[in-house]
Structures are given as structure tokens and as C-alpha cells.
């Protein structure tokens, strides 16, 4: 269940919000809701995907050496798990 929240903004900010919402194909309400969600998001998650990608990239050879039967190039071979 959603809860209504009322905020007051000046005309200039409302115009900017409306312009941005239209450019993104959304509503001012959705734009503000996304901003509020972003404001309370766990900061530990910021950049987590990039850290994971870098870890995988930096350690791919070590993983392939440790688990040669599971190397990605072999997973698509006939008779191998995909």
C-alpha cells in the first residue's frame, strides 16, 4: 500500500521537475518517488556491480586454473552444461 506525501516546491523547481519528467517519459510523482528511493538506498550497494565485474575480470584466469572443467569456453561445448 502506498502512502501519499505532500511537498511544496517553488514554481521554478516544479517547472524543472516537469521538464525532466517529460524528457524521461515519466511523471513528476514518479521522478520524485525515485529520488526519494535513491536518497534512502543502502550506500554499500553503490558501485557493487562494478566491483564484482572487476573482481571477476581480475580473477578469471585463477578460477579457470583452479576449476578447468568449469571454464566458460568449455561450458558451451557439446556434452557440457550450458
PDB file of C-alpha atoms in Angstrom:
ATOM      1  CA  UNK A   1       0.000   0.000   0.000  1.00  0.00           C
ATOM      2  CA  UNK A   2       1.385   3.392  -0.901  1.00  0.00           C
ATOM      3  CA  UNK A   3       1.163   6.488   1.263  1.00  0.00           C
ATOM      4  CA  UNK A   4       0.637   9.991  -0.060  1.00  0.00           C
ATOM      5  CA  UNK A   5       3.330  12.554   0.749  1.00  0.00           C
ATOM      6  CA  UNK A   6       2.814  16.225   0.059  1.00  0.00           C
ATOM      7  CA  UNK A   7       5.708  18.580  -0.544  1.00  0.00           C
ATOM      8  CA  UNK A   8       5.800  22.177  -1.602  1.00  0.00           C
ATOM      9  CA  UNK A   9       8.224  23.404  -4.245  1.00  0.00           C
ATOM     10  CA  UNK A  10       8.510  26.788  -5.873  1.00  0.00           C
ATOM     11  CA  UNK A  11       7.347  27.373  -9.435  1.00  0.00           C
ATOM     12  CA  UNK A  12      10.855  27.258 -10.886  1.00  0.00           C
ATOM     13  CA  UNK A  13      11.636  23.866  -9.341  1.00  0.00           C
ATOM     14  CA  UNK A  14       8.255  22.493 -10.394  1.00  0.00           C
ATOM     15  CA  UNK A  15       8.912  23.606 -13.960  1.00  0.00           C
ATOM     16  CA  UNK A  16      12.295  21.857 -13.913  1.00  0.00           C
ATOM     17  CA  UNK A  17      10.741  18.695 -12.460  1.00  0.00           C
ATOM     18  CA  UNK A  18       8.014  18.713 -15.081  1.00  0.00           C
ATOM     19  CA  UNK A  19      10.527  19.269 -17.886  1.00  0.00           C
ATOM     20  CA  UNK A  20      12.745  16.438 -16.633  1.00  0.00           C
ATOM     21  CA  UNK A  21       9.802  14.073 -16.184  1.00  0.00           C
ATOM     22  CA  UNK A  22       8.574  14.749 -19.716  1.00  0.00           C
ATOM     23  CA  UNK A  23      12.063  14.206 -21.117  1.00  0.00           C
ATOM     24  CA  UNK A  24      12.243  10.834 -19.353  1.00  0.00           C
ATOM     25  CA  UNK A  25       8.701   9.860 -20.307  1.00  0.00           C
ATOM     26  CA  UNK A  26       7.506   9.697 -16.730  1.00  0.00           C
ATOM     27  CA  UNK A  27       5.569  11.783 -14.229  1.00  0.00           C
ATOM     28  CA  UNK A  28       6.721  14.316 -11.664  1.00  0.00           C
ATOM     29  CA  UNK A  29       5.393  11.992  -8.954  1.00  0.00           C
ATOM     30  CA  UNK A  30       7.417   9.045 -10.284  1.00  0.00           C
ATOM     31  CA  UNK A  31      10.509  11.222 -10.626  1.00  0.00           C
ATOM     32  CA  UNK A  32      10.248  12.414  -7.021  1.00  0.00           C
ATOM     33  CA  UNK A  33       9.482   8.886  -5.762  1.00  0.00           C
ATOM     34  CA  UNK A  34      12.631   7.585  -7.497  1.00  0.00           C
ATOM     35  CA  UNK A  35      14.693  10.408  -5.990  1.00  0.00           C
ATOM     36  CA  UNK A  36      13.310   9.599  -2.530  1.00  0.00           C
ATOM     37  CA  UNK A  37      14.105   5.915  -3.008  1.00  0.00           C
ATOM     38  CA  UNK A  38      17.643   6.787  -4.104  1.00  0.00           C
ATOM     39  CA  UNK A  39      18.046   9.001  -1.037  1.00  0.00           C
ATOM     40  CA  UNK A  40      17.452   6.078   1.338  1.00  0.00           C
ATOM     41  CA  UNK A  41      19.225   3.367  -0.663  1.00  0.00           C
ATOM     42  CA  UNK A  42      21.940   1.473   1.185  1.00  0.00           C
ATOM     43  CA  UNK A  43      25.188   3.271   0.258  1.00  0.00           C
ATOM     44  CA  UNK A  44      27.100  -0.022   0.498  1.00  0.00           C
ATOM     45  CA  UNK A  45      25.418  -1.056  -2.756  1.00  0.00           C
ATOM     46  CA  UNK A  46      26.803   1.898  -4.697  1.00  0.00           C
ATOM     47  CA  UNK A  47      29.247   0.594  -7.240  1.00  0.00           C
ATOM     48  CA  UNK A  48      28.778  -3.032  -6.147  1.00  0.00           C
ATOM     49  CA  UNK A  49      28.221  -4.256  -9.698  1.00  0.00           C
ATOM     50  CA  UNK A  50      31.416  -2.576 -10.902  1.00  0.00           C
ATOM     51  CA  UNK A  51      33.397  -4.051  -8.005  1.00  0.00           C
ATOM     52  CA  UNK A  52      32.025  -7.513  -8.830  1.00  0.00           C
ATOM     53  CA  UNK A  53      32.831  -7.150 -12.544  1.00  0.00           C
ATOM     54  CA  UNK A  54      36.378  -6.035 -11.734  1.00  0.00           C
ATOM     55  CA  UNK A  55      36.824  -8.972  -9.353  1.00  0.00           C
ATOM     56  CA  UNK A  56      35.631 -11.462 -11.966  1.00  0.00           C
ATOM     57  CA  UNK A  57      37.844  -9.873 -14.627  1.00  0.00           C
ATOM     58  CA  UNK A  58      40.906  -9.814 -12.368  1.00  0.00           C
ATOM     59  CA  UNK A  59      40.446 -13.403 -11.170  1.00  0.00           C
ATOM     60  CA  UNK A  60      39.117 -15.217 -14.253  1.00  0.00           C
ATOM     61  CA  UNK A  61      42.428 -16.905 -15.029  1.00  0.00           C
ATOM     62  CA  UNK A  62      42.858 -18.113 -11.447  1.00  0.00           C
ATOM     63  CA  UNK A  63      39.323 -19.530 -11.469  1.00  0.00           C
ATOM     64  CA  UNK A  64      39.923 -21.285 -14.795  1.00  0.00           C
ATOM     65  CA  UNK A  65      43.173 -22.774 -13.452  1.00  0.00           C
ATOM     66  CA  UNK A  66      41.505 -23.954 -10.245  1.00  0.00           C
ATOM     67  CA  UNK A  67      38.394 -25.338 -11.982  1.00  0.00           C
ATOM     68  CA  UNK A  68      39.431 -26.255 -15.532  1.00  0.00           C
ATOM     69  CA  UNK A  69      36.282 -28.312 -16.207  1.00  0.00           C
ATOM     70  CA  UNK A  70      34.138 -25.253 -15.492  1.00  0.00           C
ATOM     71  CA  UNK A  71      35.988 -22.766 -17.684  1.00  0.00           C
ATOM     72  CA  UNK A  72      33.448 -20.643 -19.612  1.00  0.00           C
ATOM     73  CA  UNK A  73      34.891 -21.600 -23.006  1.00  0.00           C
ATOM     74  CA  UNK A  74      34.122 -25.244 -22.196  1.00  0.00           C
ATOM     75  CA  UNK A  75      30.598 -24.703 -20.913  1.00  0.00           C
ATOM     76  CA  UNK A  76      29.191 -24.201 -24.406  1.00  0.00           C
ATOM     77  CA  UNK A  77      30.889 -27.306 -25.834  1.00  0.00           C
ATOM     78  CA  UNK A  78      28.713 -30.292 -26.836  1.00  0.00           C
ATOM     79  CA  UNK A  79      28.035 -32.531 -23.872  1.00  0.00           C
ATOM     80  CA  UNK A  80      28.826 -29.783 -21.342  1.00  0.00           C
ATOM     81  CA  UNK A  81      26.493 -27.877 -19.095  1.00  0.00           C
ATOM     82  CA  UNK A  82      25.344 -24.575 -20.553  1.00  0.00           C
TER      83      UNK A  82
END
